Coordinates of C-alpha atoms in Angstrom, one line a residue:
X1 CA -24.2 -9.3 9.9
X2 CA -26.7 -9.1 13.2
X3 CA -28.8 -7.7 15.5
X4 CA -27.8 -8.4 19.3
X5 CA -29.4 -11.9 20.5
X6 CA -26.5 -13.2 23.1
X7 CA -27.6 -15.9 24.8
X8 CA -26.4 -14.1 28.1
X9 CA -27.0 -10.7 27.2
X10 CA -31.6 -10.4 26.7
X11 CA -31.1 -9.6 31.0
X12 CA -29.4 -6.4 30.7
X13 CA -32.2 -4.5 29.7
X14 CA -34.0 -1.8 31.3
X15 CA -37.1 -3.5 32.6
X16 CA -34.8 -5.6 35.2
X17 CA -34.7 -3.6 38.4
X18 CA -30.7 -4.0 38.3
X19 CA -30.2 -2.4 34.8
X20 CA -32.1 0.6 35.4
X21 CA -29.4 3.1 35.3
X22 CA -27.5 1.3 32.9
X23 CA -27.5 2.5 29.0
X24 CA -27.8 -0.7 27.0
X25 CA -29.9 1.1 23.9
X26 CA -27.2 2.2 22.4
X27 CA -25.7 -1.8 22.6
X28 CA -28.6 -3.2 21.5
X29 CA -30.0 -1.5 17.9
X30 CA -26.1 -2.5 16.5
X31 CA -25.8 -5.4 14.6
X32 CA -22.3 -7.9 14.5
X33 CA -21.0 -10.3 12.4
X34 CA -20.3 -14.1 13.6
X35 CA -16.3 -14.2 15.0
X36 CA -14.8 -16.2 12.1
X37 CA -11.7 -16.9 14.8
X38 CA -9.3 -15.8 12.3
X39 CA -5.3 -16.0 13.2
X40 CA -4.1 -13.2 14.9
X41 CA -0.2 -12.5 12.9
X42 CA 0.7 -9.5 15.9
X43 CA 0.5 -11.2 18.6
X44 CA 3.2 -9.5 21.3
X45 CA 2.5 -10.6 24.5
X46 CA 6.4 -11.6 25.9
X47 CA 6.0 -9.7 28.9
X48 CA 3.0 -11.8 29.9
X49 CA 5.1 -15.1 29.9
X50 CA 6.3 -15.0 33.5
X51 CA 8.8 -17.7 34.7
X52 CA 7.2 -20.4 37.3
X53 CA 2.9 -19.7 35.9
X54 CA 0.8 -21.7 33.7
X55 CA 0.2 -19.8 30.6
X56 CA -3.2 -19.8 28.2
X57 CA -3.2 -17.6 25.7
X58 CA -6.7 -17.5 23.5
X59 CA -6.6 -14.6 20.5
X60 CA -9.9 -14.3 18.4
X61 CA -11.0 -17.3 21.3
X62 CA -8.8 -19.8 19.7
X63 CA -5.8 -20.9 21.7
X64 CA -2.8 -19.4 20.4
X65 CA -0.3 -20.3 23.4
X66 CA -0.3 -22.3 25.7
X67 CA 2.5 -23.9 28.8
X68 CA 0.9 -25.5 31.8
X69 CA 3.6 -26.6 33.8
X70 CA 1.0 -28.7 36.2
X71 CA -1.0 -31.2 35.7
X72 CA -4.0 -28.8 34.6
X73 CA -7.0 -30.7 32.7
X74 CA -8.8 -28.4 29.8
X75 CA -10.9 -30.1 27.4
X76 CA -13.7 -27.2 25.9
X77 CA -14.4 -24.8 27.7
X78 CA -13.3 -26.3 30.9
X79 CA -10.4 -26.2 33.6
X80 CA -10.0 -28.4 35.9
X81 CA -7.2 -27.8 39.0
X82 CA -6.4 -29.9 41.5
X83 CA -4.7 -29.9 45.1
X84 CA -1.0 -30.8 43.3
X85 CA -1.1 -28.0 40.9
X86 CA 0.9 -24.9 42.7
X87 CA 2.0 -22.3 40.3
X88 CA -0.1 -19.8 39.3
X89 CA -2.7 -19.4 36.2
X90 CA -2.2 -16.5 34.3
X91 CA -5.1 -16.2 31.2
X92 CA -5.1 -13.6 27.9
X93 CA -7.7 -13.4 26.1
X94 CA -6.9 -11.4 23.6
X95 CA -9.7 -9.8 20.6
X96 CA -8.7 -8.3 17.2
X97 CA -11.7 -8.2 15.2
X98 CA -14.4 -5.3 14.7
X99 CA -18.1 -5.3 14.5
X100 CA -17.6 -8.8 16.1
X101 CA -19.8 -11.2 18.7
X102 CA -17.3 -13.0 21.0
X103 CA -18.8 -15.5 23.5
X104 CA -16.3 -18.0 24.6
X105 CA -17.2 -18.9 28.1
X106 CA -15.1 -21.2 30.6
X107 CA -15.6 -23.2 33.7
X108 CA -13.1 -23.4 36.5
X109 CA -13.5 -26.6 38.6
X110 CA -10.5 -26.3 41.1
X111 CA -10.8 -30.1 43.8
X112 CA -10.9 -29.9 47.4
X113 CA -7.6 -29.0 49.2
X114 CA -6.1 -27.1 46.7
X115 CA -4.4 -23.2 46.9
X116 CA -4.5 -21.5 43.6
X117 CA -4.0 -18.0 41.9
X118 CA -5.7 -16.8 38.6
X119 CA -5.1 -13.6 36.9
X120 CA -7.3 -13.5 33.5
X121 CA -6.9 -10.3 31.5
X122 CA -9.0 -9.1 28.2
X123 CA -7.4 -6.9 26.1
X124 CA -8.4 -5.7 22.5
X125 CA -7.2 -4.2 19.6
X126 CA -9.7 -3.1 17.0
X127 CA -12.9 -2.0 17.9
X128 CA -17.0 -1.9 18.5
X129 CA -16.9 -5.4 19.4
X130 CA -19.5 -7.1 21.5
X131 CA -17.5 -9.0 24.5
X132 CA -20.3 -11.9 25.7
X133 CA -18.5 -13.8 28.8
X134 CA -19.6 -16.1 31.2
X135 CA -17.8 -17.7 33.8
X136 CA -18.2 -20.4 36.6
X137 CA -16.2 -21.3 39.7
X138 CA -16.8 -24.7 40.7
X139 CA -15.0 -24.8 44.0
X140 CA -14.6 -27.6 46.6
X141 CA -13.8 -28.0 50.1
X142 CA -11.4 -26.3 51.6
X143 CA -10.0 -24.7 49.2
X144 CA -8.7 -21.2 48.6
X145 CA -9.1 -19.2 45.4
X146 CA -7.5 -15.6 44.5
X147 CA -9.1 -14.8 41.2
X148 CA -7.7 -11.6 39.6
X149 CA -9.6 -10.0 36.8
X150 CA -8.6 -7.1 34.3
X151 CA -10.1 -5.7 31.1
X152 CA -8.5 -3.2 29.4
X153 CA -10.8 -3.5 26.1
X154 CA -10.8 -0.8 23.0
X155 CA -12.7 2.0 24.2
X156 CA -15.4 1.4 21.8
X157 CA -15.6 -2.4 22.7
X158 CA -18.9 -3.5 24.6
X159 CA -18.3 -5.8 27.3
X160 CA -20.9 -8.3 28.8
X161 CA -19.2 -10.6 31.7
X162 CA -21.6 -13.0 34.1
X163 CA -19.2 -14.4 37.0
X164 CA -21.8 -17.6 39.1
X165 CA -19.1 -18.7 41.2
X166 CA -20.5 -22.3 43.8
X167 CA -18.0 -22.2 47.1
X168 CA -18.2 -25.6 49.2
X169 CA -17.9 -26.1 52.6
X170 CA -14.7 -24.3 53.9
X171 CA -13.8 -22.7 51.1
X172 CA -13.0 -19.3 49.9
X173 CA -12.8 -17.4 46.7
X174 CA -10.9 -13.8 47.0
X175 CA -11.9 -12.4 43.5
X176 CA -10.2 -8.6 42.7
X177 CA -12.4 -6.5 39.8
X178 CA -10.5 -4.3 38.0
X179 CA -11.9 -2.2 35.1
X180 CA -10.2 0.4 33.3
X181 CA -10.9 -0.1 29.5
X182 CA -15.0 -0.7 27.3
X183 CA -17.1 1.5 26.0
X184 CA -19.7 -0.2 28.2
X185 CA -19.0 -2.9 30.6
X186 CA -21.8 -4.9 32.8
X187 CA -20.0 -7.3 35.1
X188 CA -22.6 -9.5 36.8
X189 CA -22.7 -11.7 39.8
X190 CA -25.1 -14.1 41.1
X191 CA -23.2 -15.9 44.1
X192 CA -25.5 -18.5 46.2
X193 CA -23.3 -18.8 50.0
X194 CA -25.2 -22.6 50.2
X195 CA -22.4 -24.3 52.6
X196 CA -21.1 -23.9 56.0
X197 CA -18.1 -21.1 56.4
X198 CA -17.7 -20.3 52.8
X199 CA -16.2 -17.0 52.1
X200 CA -17.1 -14.6 49.0
X201 CA -15.1 -11.6 49.1
X202 CA -13.9 -8.6 46.7
X203 CA -11.7 -5.9 46.0
X204 CA -12.6 -3.9 42.5
X205 CA -11.7 -1.2 41.1
X206 CA -13.1 1.3 38.0
X207 CA -10.7 4.0 37.2
X208 CA -12.6 5.7 34.1
X209 CA -13.3 8.6 31.4
X210 CA -14.8 10.2 28.6
X211 CA -18.3 8.2 28.2
X212 CA -17.4 4.9 29.6
X213 CA -19.8 2.9 31.7
X214 CA -18.6 0.3 33.9
X215 CA -21.3 -1.3 36.4
X216 CA -21.2 -4.0 39.5
X217 CA -24.1 -5.7 39.9
X218 CA -23.7 -8.2 42.1
X219 CA -26.4 -10.4 44.1
X220 CA -25.6 -12.7 46.9
X221 CA -27.5 -15.0 49.1
X222 CA -26.5 -16.4 52.2
X223 CA -27.7 -19.0 52.6
X224 CA -25.2 -21.5 55.1
X225 CA -24.3 -21.3 58.3
X226 CA -20.9 -19.0 59.3
X227 CA -20.6 -17.5 55.9
X228 CA -19.3 -14.1 54.5
X229 CA -19.4 -11.6 52.2
X230 CA -17.5 -8.9 50.9
X231 CA -18.3 -6.6 49.0
X232 CA -15.9 -3.5 47.9
X233 CA -15.0 -1.0 45.1
X234 CA -13.3 1.9 44.8
X235 CA -14.0 4.3 41.7
X236 CA -12.6 7.3 39.9
X237 CA -14.5 9.1 37.8
X238 CA -13.1 11.6 35.3
X239 CA -14.8 13.5 32.4
X240 CA -18.6 12.2 32.2
X241 CA -18.0 8.6 33.1
X242 CA -20.8 7.0 34.5
X243 CA -20.1 3.7 37.6
X244 CA -22.9 1.7 38.9
X245 CA -22.8 -0.2 41.9
X246 CA -26.1 -2.2 42.8
X247 CA -25.2 -4.6 44.7
X248 CA -28.0 -6.5 47.1
X249 CA -27.8 -9.5 49.6
X250 CA -30.2 -11.2 51.6
X251 CA -29.4 -13.5 54.3
X252 CA -31.4 -16.1 54.6
X253 CA -33.2 -17.9 58.3
X254 CA -30.8 -20.6 58.2
X255 CA -27.6 -18.6 57.6
X256 CA -27.2 -17.8 61.3
X257 CA -23.6 -16.0 62.3
X258 CA -23.1 -14.5 59.0
X259 CA -20.7 -11.4 58.2
X260 CA -22.2 -8.8 55.5
X261 CA -19.7 -6.1 53.5
X262 CA -21.0 -4.3 51.3
X263 CA -18.9 -0.9 50.4
X264 CA -18.8 1.8 48.3
X265 CA -16.0 4.6 47.6
X266 CA -15.8 7.0 44.3
X267 CA -13.9 10.0 44.0
X268 CA -15.3 12.3 41.2
X269 CA -12.7 14.1 39.3
X270 CA -15.1 15.4 36.7
X271 CA -18.0 17.7 37.0
X272 CA -19.8 15.7 34.7
X273 CA -18.9 12.2 36.5
X274 CA -21.9 10.2 37.9
X275 CA -21.9 7.7 40.2
X276 CA -25.2 5.0 41.1
X277 CA -24.4 3.5 43.9
X278 CA -27.3 1.3 45.7
X279 CA -26.0 -1.3 48.8
X280 CA -28.7 -3.4 50.3
X281 CA -29.2 -5.5 52.7
X282 CA -32.3 -8.1 53.2
X283 CA -31.7 -9.9 56.5
X284 CA -33.9 -12.3 58.1
X285 CA -31.8 -13.7 60.8
X286 CA -30.6 -11.7 64.4
X287 CA -26.9 -13.3 64.7
X288 CA -24.4 -11.7 61.7
X289 CA -22.2 -8.6 61.7
X290 CA -23.7 -6.5 58.7
X291 CA -22.6 -3.2 57.7
X292 CA -23.2 -1.5 54.3
X293 CA -22.3 2.4 53.2
X294 CA -21.4 4.3 49.7
X295 CA -19.3 7.7 50.1
X296 CA -18.5 10.2 47.2
X297 CA -16.0 13.0 47.1
X298 CA -13.3 15.0 45.0
X299 CA -9.8 14.6 46.3
X300 CA -9.0 16.3 49.7
X301 CA -7.9 19.7 49.3
X302 CA -6.2 19.8 52.5
X303 CA -4.2 16.8 51.4
X304 CA -3.7 18.1 48.0
X305 CA -2.2 21.6 49.7
X306 CA -0.1 20.2 52.1
X307 CA 1.7 17.8 48.9
X308 CA 1.6 21.3 47.4
X309 CA 3.7 22.8 49.8
X310 CA 6.4 20.3 49.7
X311 CA 7.0 21.6 46.2
X312 CA 4.8 19.2 44.1
X313 CA 2.4 20.9 41.5
X314 CA -1.2 20.4 41.7
X315 CA -1.1 18.0 38.6
X316 CA 1.8 15.9 40.5
X317 CA 0.3 16.2 43.8
X318 CA -3.5 14.5 42.5
X319 CA -1.3 11.5 40.3
X320 CA 0.0 10.7 44.1
X321 CA -3.0 11.1 45.3
X322 CA -4.6 9.3 42.9
X323 CA -2.4 6.6 42.7
X324 CA -2.7 5.7 46.7
X325 CA -6.0 4.6 46.0
X326 CA -5.0 2.5 43.3
X327 CA -1.8 1.2 45.3
X328 CA -4.5 0.0 48.7
X329 CA -6.3 -2.6 46.3
X330 CA -3.0 -3.9 44.7
X331 CA -1.2 -4.3 48.0
X332 CA -3.8 -6.9 48.7
X333 CA -2.7 -9.4 45.9
X334 CA -0.1 -11.7 46.7
X335 CA 1.6 -12.2 43.7
X336 CA 4.4 -9.3 43.3
X337 CA 4.8 -9.9 39.8
X338 CA 1.0 -9.6 39.2
X339 CA 0.9 -6.2 40.8
X340 CA 3.8 -5.0 38.8
X341 CA 1.4 -6.3 35.6
X342 CA -1.6 -4.2 36.6
X343 CA 0.4 -0.9 37.3
X344 CA 1.9 -1.4 33.6
X345 CA -1.1 -2.3 31.8

């Protein structure tokens, strides 16, 4: 066993401004064993073997199954995708151990003039694992990437994941961020928009309860002309759940005609649920479009009353309203099969 000394996680401490509201002490005092890469016998994910998808399934960080129908290069921790790759990619990360550290990183290298969808899932069976991950994106010129990230880990697991996209000229990363599991999950984003007409667009949904704490901590820097970033998060918090939306965007002198959006919307279902939302802008130019805001509230009583007047119970009406929040985000995903999987999970 060893104390927590993960290579990426030392950043997540209360000495860092962005983590001042995060409860990291309960993680750093734990001890974990090294990953033994033991084989997983009870592995039943046939429902993810979608026709027309490239699939890559990891179990305890080892490749369990793969079916790459396109010419996709997989070398060590790097996946290379070229413009001839027309089929979507589905990657499963499955963890079945206890008190174990998992530290597998991946880098997506997307060649010029590509248009690709990547769906990556994190699921676990047992408990009290520490999953420390990094995802790099190298997106070449004139490319479009739709990346869907979903974590539904055990409610006793801890997750610290860092995303560092490099988006070249005339390229776009559309990022969907779904957080449903994990006791503590810290999603860190470092985004530099250095090239003209590069774009980062994130839609996040956090739906948690009990004692879960989920943080989206985003730092975006605009350096290129005509760059744009849009970071929108919806939170549905029940019981004594805690969500953190810490977003800082800096627009530097060279980034004329940039566009920046930051927005947090939170629905509190429990009296003890907490949201800490802190959207921030640092702007050093005059020629740009920018907006930011954060709203918090409960379900609209007038709408609940209207639905109940049409024969629904209060529980049914509440469920319908919450599903409407989720469906508004899911509708923006281009692939219907993926939308259905997310609903099932």
